Amino acid sequence: MFMDKEKLLELSDKVSEIALKASQSIMDIYTRKEIALEKKEDGSPLTEADLTSHKILVEGLDNLDLGFSVLSEEGKSKHKLDDETFWLIDPLDGTKEFLNKNGDFTVNIALIDKGTPLMGIVSAPAKGELFKGILGIGAYKVNDGGQTEIKTKTLNKDLITVTVSRSHQTEKDKQALKSISKNFNEIEIIEAGSSLKLCRVAEGLADIYCRMGPTYQWDIAAGQAVAEAAGGALKTLDGNDFFYTFDSEKKNPEFYCVGDSSFAWKTLFS
């Protein structure tokens, strides 16, 4: 680990403040009656909130004077040739949820070191929630009630709780649900948007989130750090670890995030 625990905790507080500043800028736009909308080259939506949040995050992280490059959904910021350690951010994860005004959108900030998300901050501004996770230290949820430590839950083999995408379920996602349900007496479904699905696993509200559709690195890195710091795991379908790189074109393989690693999850997808 390139920083000691005390410095990582201090850094997580500073990064949380940056995330909250970006979150406030998003909420200022979210409360408007009309939200200007553009389309990216791939057809996905882009709003003023995406760009404003991106600017605040990049400036805030640069001002920490750590010299780490930033890889964002909205662009790159390079400061050094060696990108073994870098920030991986999604200024507004869940733009569709943002436009639908259902509150299920987040600001994601992950600190990647040697391919692994060492720290993750996930802010859900419309819900007044912020999650932070630091590997080897712990995971926490922050809201009006203060900061509380969160942990994943032990699997109940009679009832499994699965969190699924509110807006992006594919046919393969539905098939995965069928595969999971065959191994348990009862299944409960929690719909959520953005990286909140990973955080619901982290805080013990869900046992598993699996994703069979296309996602990018910035969609899940921060949530992975929170889930793993809380005791969970995020794996590819064949049970391998994720590896993040400073590459804006790199898409994620299909994956699952679970709270209880003792169950043979990958057998459900083979």
PDB file of C-alpha atoms in Angstrom:
ATOM      1  CA  MET A   1       0.000   0.000   0.000  1.00  0.00           C
ATOM      2  CA  PHE A   2       1.528   3.317  -1.065  1.00  0.00           C
ATOM      3  CA  MET A   3      -0.095   5.281   1.814  1.00  0.00           C
ATOM      4  CA  ASP A   4      -0.498   4.405   5.481  1.00  0.00           C
ATOM      5  CA  LYS A   5      -3.987   3.997   6.942  1.00  0.00           C
ATOM      6  CA  GLU A   6      -4.051   7.377   8.671  1.00  0.00           C
ATOM      7  CA  LYS A   7      -3.213   9.212   5.442  1.00  0.00           C
ATOM      8  CA  LEU A   8      -5.787   7.209   3.474  1.00  0.00           C
ATOM      9  CA  LEU A   9      -8.508   8.065   5.995  1.00  0.00           C
ATOM     10  CA  GLU A  10      -7.559  11.727   5.827  1.00  0.00           C
ATOM     11  CA  LEU A  11      -7.557  11.569   2.031  1.00  0.00           C
ATOM     12  CA  SER A  12     -10.980   9.887   1.975  1.00  0.00           C
ATOM     13  CA  ASP A  13     -12.424  12.807   3.934  1.00  0.00           C
ATOM     14  CA  LYS A  14     -10.959  15.321   1.477  1.00  0.00           C
ATOM     15  CA  VAL A  15     -12.232  13.372  -1.526  1.00  0.00           C
ATOM     16  CA  SER A  16     -15.672  13.083   0.093  1.00  0.00           C
ATOM     17  CA  GLU A  17     -15.809  16.877   0.310  1.00  0.00           C
ATOM     18  CA  ILE A  18     -14.968  17.136  -3.381  1.00  0.00           C
ATOM     19  CA  ALA A  19     -17.713  14.620  -4.185  1.00  0.00           C
ATOM     20  CA  LEU A  20     -20.216  16.587  -2.100  1.00  0.00           C
ATOM     21  CA  LYS A  21     -19.303  19.828  -3.880  1.00  0.00           C
ATOM     22  CA  ALA A  22     -19.919  18.152  -7.242  1.00  0.00           C
ATOM     23  CA  SER A  23     -23.136  16.662  -5.865  1.00  0.00           C
ATOM     24  CA  GLN A  24     -24.431  20.094  -4.920  1.00  0.00           C
ATOM     25  CA  SER A  25     -23.748  21.383  -8.427  1.00  0.00           C
ATOM     26  CA  ILE A  26     -25.759  18.461  -9.805  1.00  0.00           C
ATOM     27  CA  MET A  27     -28.669  19.157  -7.467  1.00  0.00           C
ATOM     28  CA  ASP A  28     -28.718  22.824  -8.493  1.00  0.00           C
ATOM     29  CA  ILE A  29     -29.429  21.646 -12.034  1.00  0.00           C
ATOM     30  CA  TYR A  30     -31.637  18.701 -11.002  1.00  0.00           C
ATOM     31  CA  THR A  31     -34.183  21.007  -9.379  1.00  0.00           C
ATOM     32  CA  ARG A  32     -34.760  22.992 -12.574  1.00  0.00           C
ATOM     33  CA  LYS A  33     -37.941  22.380 -14.539  1.00  0.00           C
ATOM     34  CA  GLU A  34     -36.026  22.004 -17.809  1.00  0.00           C
ATOM     35  CA  ILE A  35     -32.655  20.297 -18.211  1.00  0.00           C
ATOM     36  CA  ALA A  36     -30.662  20.832 -21.410  1.00  0.00           C
ATOM     37  CA  LEU A  37     -29.759  17.552 -23.070  1.00  0.00           C
ATOM     38  CA  GLU A  38     -27.187  16.635 -25.692  1.00  0.00           C
ATOM     39  CA  LYS A  39     -26.159  13.313 -27.229  1.00  0.00           C
ATOM     40  CA  LYS A  40     -22.670  11.828 -27.235  1.00  0.00           C
ATOM     41  CA  GLU A  41     -21.276  10.062 -30.278  1.00  0.00           C
ATOM     42  CA  ASP A  42     -22.491   6.721 -28.929  1.00  0.00           C
ATOM     43  CA  GLY A  43     -26.016   8.098 -28.447  1.00  0.00           C
ATOM     44  CA  SER A  44     -25.887   8.236 -24.646  1.00  0.00           C
ATOM     45  CA  PRO A  45     -27.260  11.369 -22.949  1.00  0.00           C
ATOM     46  CA  LEU A  46     -25.061  14.247 -21.788  1.00  0.00           C
ATOM     47  CA  THR A  47     -26.284  17.095 -19.574  1.00  0.00           C
ATOM     48  CA  GLU A  48     -24.848  20.282 -18.112  1.00  0.00           C
ATOM     49  CA  ALA A  49     -24.720  18.418 -14.804  1.00  0.00           C
ATOM     50  CA  ASP A  50     -22.284  15.826 -16.227  1.00  0.00           C
ATOM     51  CA  LEU A  51     -19.920  18.534 -17.440  1.00  0.00           C
ATOM     52  CA  THR A  52     -20.178  20.777 -14.367  1.00  0.00           C
ATOM     53  CA  SER A  53     -19.550  17.866 -12.019  1.00  0.00           C
ATOM     54  CA  HIS A  54     -16.607  16.719 -14.151  1.00  0.00           C
ATOM     55  CA  LYS A  55     -14.980  20.161 -13.924  1.00  0.00           C
ATOM     56  CA  ILE A  56     -15.398  20.327 -10.136  1.00  0.00           C
ATOM     57  CA  LEU A  57     -14.048  16.809  -9.611  1.00  0.00           C
ATOM     58  CA  VAL A  58     -10.997  17.235 -11.828  1.00  0.00           C
ATOM     59  CA  GLU A  59     -10.105  20.607 -10.298  1.00  0.00           C
ATOM     60  CA  GLY A  60     -10.654  19.308  -6.772  1.00  0.00           C
ATOM     61  CA  LEU A  61      -8.533  16.187  -7.288  1.00  0.00           C
ATOM     62  CA  ASP A  62      -5.794  18.184  -9.020  1.00  0.00           C
ATOM     63  CA  ASN A  63      -5.713  20.589  -6.073  1.00  0.00           C
ATOM     64  CA  LEU A  64      -4.830  17.724  -3.745  1.00  0.00           C
ATOM     65  CA  ASP A  65      -1.363  17.973  -5.343  1.00  0.00           C
ATOM     66  CA  LEU A  66      -0.804  14.217  -5.429  1.00  0.00           C
ATOM     67  CA  GLY A  67       0.119  14.265  -9.108  1.00  0.00           C
ATOM     68  CA  PHE A  68      -2.251  11.459 -10.097  1.00  0.00           C
ATOM     69  CA  SER A  69      -3.848  11.472 -13.525  1.00  0.00           C
ATOM     70  CA  VAL A  70      -7.642  11.492 -13.794  1.00  0.00           C
ATOM     71  CA  LEU A  71      -9.647   9.205 -16.057  1.00  0.00           C
ATOM     72  CA  SER A  72     -13.241  10.386 -16.303  1.00  0.00           C
ATOM     73  CA  GLU A  73     -16.211   9.375 -18.397  1.00  0.00           C
ATOM     74  CA  GLU A  74     -16.010  12.914 -19.770  1.00  0.00           C
ATOM     75  CA  GLY A  75     -12.278  12.966 -20.564  1.00  0.00           C
ATOM     76  CA  LYS A  76      -8.698  12.419 -19.423  1.00  0.00           C
ATOM     77  CA  SER A  77      -6.349  14.588 -17.394  1.00  0.00           C
ATOM     78  CA  LYS A  78      -2.734  13.395 -17.533  1.00  0.00           C
ATOM     79  CA  HIS A  79       0.047  14.654 -15.303  1.00  0.00           C
ATOM     80  CA  LYS A  80       2.615  11.863 -15.490  1.00  0.00           C
ATOM     81  CA  LEU A  81       3.684   9.043 -17.735  1.00  0.00           C
ATOM     82  CA  ASP A  82       3.314   6.329 -15.088  1.00  0.00           C
ATOM     83  CA  ASP A  83      -0.403   5.644 -14.582  1.00  0.00           C
ATOM     84  CA  GLU A  84      -0.048   2.819 -12.082  1.00  0.00           C
ATOM     85  CA  THR A  85      -1.956   5.021  -9.636  1.00  0.00           C
ATOM     86  CA  PHE A  86      -4.778   7.233 -10.912  1.00  0.00           C
ATOM     87  CA  TRP A  87      -8.237   8.608 -10.177  1.00  0.00           C
ATOM     88  CA  LEU A  88     -11.130   6.926 -11.987  1.00  0.00           C
ATOM     89  CA  ILE A  89     -14.325   8.998 -11.870  1.00  0.00           C
ATOM     90  CA  ASP A  90     -17.864   9.157 -13.169  1.00  0.00           C
ATOM     91  CA  PRO A  91     -19.133  12.718 -12.662  1.00  0.00           C
ATOM     92  CA  LEU A  92     -22.778  11.636 -13.032  1.00  0.00           C
ATOM     93  CA  ASP A  93     -23.463   7.919 -12.989  1.00  0.00           C
ATOM     94  CA  GLY A  94     -27.063   7.295 -13.956  1.00  0.00           C
ATOM     95  CA  THR A  95     -27.771  10.202 -16.297  1.00  0.00           C
ATOM     96  CA  LYS A  96     -30.966   8.442 -17.363  1.00  0.00           C
ATOM     97  CA  GLU A  97     -32.087   8.284 -13.718  1.00  0.00           C
ATOM     98  CA  PHE A  98     -31.156  11.952 -13.363  1.00  0.00           C
ATOM     99  CA  LEU A  99     -33.330  12.878 -16.355  1.00  0.00           C
ATOM    100  CA  ASN A 100     -36.192  10.706 -15.084  1.00  0.00           C
ATOM    101  CA  LYS A 101     -35.871  12.454 -11.701  1.00  0.00           C
ATOM    102  CA  ASN A 102     -36.063   9.261  -9.655  1.00  0.00           C
ATOM    103  CA  GLY A 103     -33.012  10.108  -7.521  1.00  0.00           C
ATOM    104  CA  ASP A 104     -30.979   6.997  -8.363  1.00  0.00           C
ATOM    105  CA  PHE A 105     -27.840   8.732  -9.632  1.00  0.00           C
ATOM    106  CA  THR A 106     -24.392   9.073  -8.106  1.00  0.00           C
ATOM    107  CA  VAL A 107     -21.001  10.733  -8.230  1.00  0.00           C
ATOM    108  CA  ASN A 108     -18.240   8.101  -8.308  1.00  0.00           C
ATOM    109  CA  ILE A 109     -14.588   8.606  -7.377  1.00  0.00           C
ATOM    110  CA  ALA A 110     -12.138   5.697  -7.154  1.00  0.00           C
ATOM    111  CA  LEU A 111      -8.425   5.697  -6.431  1.00  0.00           C
ATOM    112  CA  ILE A 112      -6.825   2.925  -8.507  1.00  0.00           C
ATOM    113  CA  ASP A 113      -3.475   1.505  -7.472  1.00  0.00           C
ATOM    114  CA  LYS A 114      -1.845  -1.308  -9.465  1.00  0.00           C
ATOM    115  CA  GLY A 115      -5.163  -2.178 -11.101  1.00  0.00           C
ATOM    116  CA  THR A 116      -7.156  -2.367  -7.859  1.00  0.00           C
ATOM    117  CA  PRO A 117      -9.629   0.196  -6.454  1.00  0.00           C
ATOM    118  CA  LEU A 118      -7.931   1.119  -3.193  1.00  0.00           C
ATOM    119  CA  MET A 119     -10.509   3.734  -2.200  1.00  0.00           C
ATOM    120  CA  GLY A 120     -14.021   4.529  -3.386  1.00  0.00           C
ATOM    121  CA  ILE A 121     -16.385   7.427  -2.739  1.00  0.00           C
ATOM    122  CA  VAL A 122     -19.990   7.198  -3.956  1.00  0.00           C
ATOM    123  CA  SER A 123     -22.275  10.164  -3.362  1.00  0.00           C
ATOM    124  CA  ALA A 124     -26.020   9.918  -4.007  1.00  0.00           C
ATOM    125  CA  PRO A 125     -27.023  13.597  -3.741  1.00  0.00           C
ATOM    126  CA  ALA A 126     -30.782  13.234  -4.221  1.00  0.00           C
ATOM    127  CA  LYS A 127     -30.876  10.639  -1.434  1.00  0.00           C
ATOM    128  CA  GLY A 128     -28.563  12.474   0.945  1.00  0.00           C
ATOM    129  CA  GLU A 129     -26.242   9.475   1.127  1.00  0.00           C
ATOM    130  CA  LEU A 130     -22.495   9.143   0.752  1.00  0.00           C
ATOM    131  CA  PHE A 131     -20.578   5.868   0.859  1.00  0.00           C
ATOM    132  CA  LYS A 132     -16.848   5.512   1.269  1.00  0.00           C
ATOM    133  CA  GLY A 133     -14.674   2.446   1.361  1.00  0.00           C
ATOM    134  CA  ILE A 134     -10.957   2.003   1.935  1.00  0.00           C
ATOM    135  CA  LEU A 135      -9.486  -1.466   1.444  1.00  0.00           C
ATOM    136  CA  GLY A 136      -7.993  -2.842   4.640  1.00  0.00           C
ATOM    137  CA  ILE A 137      -9.716  -0.176   6.747  1.00  0.00           C
ATOM    138  CA  GLY A 138     -13.494  -0.362   6.310  1.00  0.00           C
ATOM    139  CA  ALA A 139     -16.609   1.019   4.645  1.00  0.00           C
ATOM    140  CA  TYR A 140     -18.917   3.752   5.876  1.00  0.00           C
ATOM    141  CA  LYS A 141     -22.252   5.353   5.093  1.00  0.00           C
ATOM    142  CA  VAL A 142     -22.691   9.061   5.740  1.00  0.00           C
ATOM    143  CA  ASN A 143     -26.068  10.818   5.951  1.00  0.00           C
ATOM    144  CA  ASP A 144     -27.907  13.249   8.221  1.00  0.00           C
ATOM    145  CA  GLY A 145     -27.542  10.740  11.055  1.00  0.00           C
ATOM    146  CA  GLY A 146     -23.752  10.906  10.838  1.00  0.00           C
ATOM    147  CA  GLN A 147     -21.232   8.302   9.775  1.00  0.00           C
ATOM    148  CA  THR A 148     -21.773   4.606  10.471  1.00  0.00           C
ATOM    149  CA  GLU A 149     -19.659   1.605   9.513  1.00  0.00           C
ATOM    150  CA  ILE A 150     -21.326  -0.778   7.076  1.00  0.00           C
ATOM    151  CA  LYS A 151     -20.734  -4.471   6.407  1.00  0.00           C
ATOM    152  CA  THR A 152     -22.071  -7.001   3.961  1.00  0.00           C
ATOM    153  CA  LYS A 153     -24.402  -9.729   5.226  1.00  0.00           C
ATOM    154  CA  THR A 154     -24.130 -13.482   5.505  1.00  0.00           C
ATOM    155  CA  LEU A 155     -26.137 -15.312   2.869  1.00  0.00           C
ATOM    156  CA  ASN A 156     -29.465 -16.884   3.878  1.00  0.00           C
ATOM    157  CA  LYS A 157     -29.854 -19.876   1.588  1.00  0.00           C
ATOM    158  CA  ASP A 158     -33.644 -19.792   1.908  1.00  0.00           C
ATOM    159  CA  LEU A 159     -34.023 -16.198   0.730  1.00  0.00           C
ATOM    160  CA  ILE A 160     -31.727 -14.280  -1.584  1.00  0.00           C
ATOM    161  CA  THR A 161     -32.029 -10.550  -2.201  1.00  0.00           C
ATOM    162  CA  VAL A 162     -30.866  -9.414  -5.636  1.00  0.00           C
ATOM    163  CA  THR A 163     -30.433  -5.821  -6.711  1.00  0.00           C
ATOM    164  CA  VAL A 164     -30.963  -5.134 -10.416  1.00  0.00           C
ATOM    165  CA  SER A 165     -30.747  -2.166 -12.751  1.00  0.00           C
ATOM    166  CA  ARG A 166     -33.791   0.051 -12.756  1.00  0.00           C
ATOM    167  CA  SER A 167     -33.316   1.142 -16.376  1.00  0.00           C
ATOM    168  CA  HIS A 168     -30.810  -1.142 -18.085  1.00  0.00           C
ATOM    169  CA  GLN A 169     -31.889  -4.769 -17.700  1.00  0.00           C
ATOM    170  CA  THR A 170     -30.895  -6.940 -20.640  1.00  0.00           C
ATOM    171  CA  GLU A 171     -32.281 -10.322 -21.629  1.00  0.00           C
ATOM    172  CA  LYS A 172     -29.095 -11.884 -20.249  1.00  0.00           C
ATOM    173  CA  ASP A 173     -29.696 -10.112 -16.925  1.00  0.00           C
ATOM    174  CA  LYS A 174     -33.145 -11.674 -16.771  1.00  0.00           C
ATOM    175  CA  GLN A 175     -31.687 -15.101 -17.555  1.00  0.00           C
ATOM    176  CA  ALA A 176     -29.171 -14.634 -14.741  1.00  0.00           C
ATOM    177  CA  LEU A 177     -32.024 -13.906 -12.338  1.00  0.00           C
ATOM    178  CA  LYS A 178     -33.674 -17.163 -13.350  1.00  0.00           C
ATOM    179  CA  SER A 179     -30.425 -19.040 -12.774  1.00  0.00           C
ATOM    180  CA  ILE A 180     -30.005 -17.489  -9.335  1.00  0.00           C
ATOM    181  CA  SER A 181     -33.619 -18.123  -8.300  1.00  0.00           C
ATOM    182  CA  LYS A 182     -33.320 -21.862  -9.014  1.00  0.00           C
ATOM    183  CA  ASN A 183     -30.823 -22.209  -6.171  1.00  0.00           C
ATOM    184  CA  PHE A 184     -32.900 -20.535  -3.456  1.00  0.00           C
ATOM    185  CA  ASN A 185     -36.353 -21.067  -1.991  1.00  0.00           C
ATOM    186  CA  GLU A 186     -37.300 -17.415  -2.394  1.00  0.00           C
ATOM    187  CA  ILE A 187     -35.923 -14.406  -4.239  1.00  0.00           C
ATOM    188  CA  GLU A 188     -36.450 -10.725  -3.487  1.00  0.00           C
ATOM    189  CA  ILE A 189     -35.696  -8.044  -6.094  1.00  0.00           C
ATOM    190  CA  ILE A 190     -34.486  -4.520  -5.331  1.00  0.00           C
ATOM    191  CA  GLU A 191     -34.374  -2.140  -8.299  1.00  0.00           C
ATOM    192  CA  ALA A 192     -31.783   0.618  -8.168  1.00  0.00           C
ATOM    193  CA  GLY A 193     -29.792   2.822 -10.508  1.00  0.00           C
ATOM    194  CA  SER A 194     -26.128   3.705 -10.966  1.00  0.00           C
ATOM    195  CA  SER A 195     -23.496   2.433  -8.517  1.00  0.00           C
ATOM    196  CA  LEU A 196     -26.115   2.390  -5.754  1.00  0.00           C
ATOM    197  CA  LYS A 197     -26.589  -1.294  -6.586  1.00  0.00           C
ATOM    198  CA  LEU A 198     -23.048  -2.003  -5.419  1.00  0.00           C
ATOM    199  CA  CYS A 199     -23.589   0.090  -2.301  1.00  0.00           C
ATOM    200  CA  ARG A 200     -26.764  -1.824  -1.447  1.00  0.00           C
ATOM    201  CA  VAL A 201     -24.658  -4.979  -1.400  1.00  0.00           C
ATOM    202  CA  ALA A 202     -22.045  -3.184   0.724  1.00  0.00           C
ATOM    203  CA  GLU A 203     -24.543  -2.131   3.381  1.00  0.00           C
ATOM    204  CA  GLY A 204     -26.157  -5.563   3.576  1.00  0.00           C
ATOM    205  CA  LEU A 205     -29.463  -4.737   1.905  1.00  0.00           C
ATOM    206  CA  ALA A 206     -28.742  -7.069  -1.032  1.00  0.00           C
ATOM    207  CA  ASP A 207     -26.805 -10.305  -1.422  1.00  0.00           C
ATOM    208  CA  ILE A 208     -25.798  -9.934  -5.047  1.00  0.00           C
ATOM    209  CA  TYR A 209     -25.734  -7.615  -8.028  1.00  0.00           C
ATOM    210  CA  CYS A 210     -24.800  -9.130 -11.369  1.00  0.00           C
ATOM    211  CA  ARG A 211     -24.470  -7.270 -14.641  1.00  0.00           C
ATOM    212  CA  MET A 212     -24.665  -8.882 -18.061  1.00  0.00           C
ATOM    213  CA  GLY A 213     -24.895  -5.682 -20.101  1.00  0.00           C
ATOM    214  CA  PRO A 214     -22.222  -3.188 -21.188  1.00  0.00           C
ATOM    215  CA  THR A 215     -20.539  -1.019 -18.549  1.00  0.00           C
ATOM    216  CA  TYR A 216     -17.336   0.989 -18.355  1.00  0.00           C
ATOM    217  CA  GLN A 217     -14.621   1.047 -15.697  1.00  0.00           C
ATOM    218  CA  TRP A 218     -15.823   4.285 -14.092  1.00  0.00           C
ATOM    219  CA  ASP A 219     -19.297   2.827 -13.565  1.00  0.00           C
ATOM    220  CA  ILE A 220     -18.193   0.316 -10.933  1.00  0.00           C
ATOM    221  CA  ALA A 221     -14.703   1.024  -9.549  1.00  0.00           C
ATOM    222  CA  ALA A 222     -15.802   3.266  -6.662  1.00  0.00           C
ATOM    223  CA  GLY A 223     -18.692   0.966  -5.768  1.00  0.00           C
ATOM    224  CA  GLN A 224     -16.359  -2.022  -5.866  1.00  0.00           C
ATOM    225  CA  ALA A 225     -14.045  -0.367  -3.344  1.00  0.00           C
ATOM    226  CA  VAL A 226     -17.003   0.289  -1.033  1.00  0.00           C
ATOM    227  CA  ALA A 227     -18.350  -3.267  -1.374  1.00  0.00           C
ATOM    228  CA  GLU A 228     -14.978  -4.933  -0.857  1.00  0.00           C
ATOM    229  CA  ALA A 229     -14.057  -2.701   2.079  1.00  0.00           C
ATOM    230  CA  ALA A 230     -17.383  -3.783   3.625  1.00  0.00           C
ATOM    231  CA  GLY A 231     -16.472  -7.465   3.239  1.00  0.00           C
ATOM    232  CA  GLY A 232     -17.820  -8.262  -0.226  1.00  0.00           C
ATOM    233  CA  ALA A 233     -16.260  -9.162  -3.545  1.00  0.00           C
ATOM    234  CA  LEU A 234     -16.605  -8.227  -7.203  1.00  0.00           C
ATOM    235  CA  LYS A 235     -15.593 -10.828  -9.777  1.00  0.00           C
ATOM    236  CA  THR A 236     -15.899 -11.646 -13.449  1.00  0.00           C
ATOM    237  CA  LEU A 237     -18.354 -14.457 -14.191  1.00  0.00           C
ATOM    238  CA  ASP A 238     -15.544 -17.003 -14.157  1.00  0.00           C
ATOM    239  CA  GLY A 239     -14.484 -15.833 -10.698  1.00  0.00           C
ATOM    240  CA  ASN A 240     -11.463 -13.735 -11.647  1.00  0.00           C
ATOM    241  CA  ASP A 241     -10.506 -10.387 -10.156  1.00  0.00           C
ATOM    242  CA  PHE A 242     -10.996  -7.109 -12.008  1.00  0.00           C
ATOM    243  CA  PHE A 243      -8.026  -5.117 -13.263  1.00  0.00           C
ATOM    244  CA  TYR A 244      -8.419  -1.394 -14.029  1.00  0.00           C
ATOM    245  CA  THR A 245      -6.218   0.488 -16.490  1.00  0.00           C
ATOM    246  CA  PHE A 246      -5.873   4.080 -17.675  1.00  0.00           C
ATOM    247  CA  ASP A 247      -7.884   3.365 -20.820  1.00  0.00           C
ATOM    248  CA  SER A 248     -11.071   5.263 -21.676  1.00  0.00           C
ATOM    249  CA  GLU A 249     -12.114   2.651 -24.234  1.00  0.00           C
ATOM    250  CA  LYS A 250     -11.952  -0.339 -21.902  1.00  0.00           C
ATOM    251  CA  LYS A 251     -15.340  -1.880 -21.149  1.00  0.00           C
ATOM    252  CA  ASN A 252     -16.015  -4.186 -18.230  1.00  0.00           C
ATOM    253  CA  PRO A 253     -16.587  -7.892 -18.679  1.00  0.00           C
ATOM    254  CA  GLU A 254     -19.806  -9.329 -17.245  1.00  0.00           C
ATOM    255  CA  PHE A 255     -19.527  -9.483 -13.466  1.00  0.00           C
ATOM    256  CA  TYR A 256     -21.160 -10.116 -10.132  1.00  0.00           C
ATOM    257  CA  CYS A 257     -20.788  -8.313  -6.810  1.00  0.00           C
ATOM    258  CA  VAL A 258     -21.643 -10.277  -3.661  1.00  0.00           C
ATOM    259  CA  GLY A 259     -21.670  -9.748   0.063  1.00  0.00           C
ATOM    260  CA  ASP A 260     -20.860 -13.297   1.183  1.00  0.00           C
ATOM    261  CA  SER A 261     -17.868 -14.755  -0.677  1.00  0.00           C
ATOM    262  CA  SER A 262     -18.170 -18.187   0.927  1.00  0.00           C
ATOM    263  CA  PHE A 263     -20.913 -19.286  -1.505  1.00  0.00           C
ATOM    264  CA  ALA A 264     -19.834 -20.779  -4.856  1.00  0.00           C
ATOM    265  CA  TRP A 265     -21.363 -17.951  -6.889  1.00  0.00           C
ATOM    266  CA  LYS A 266     -19.606 -18.616 -10.175  1.00  0.00           C
ATOM    267  CA  THR A 267     -21.357 -22.007 -10.439  1.00  0.00           C
ATOM    268  CA  LEU A 268     -24.618 -20.111 -10.972  1.00  0.00           C
ATOM    269  CA  PHE A 269     -23.290 -18.557 -14.193  1.00  0.00           C
ATOM    270  CA  SER A 270     -21.343 -21.455 -15.732  1.00  0.00           C
TER     271      SER A 270
END
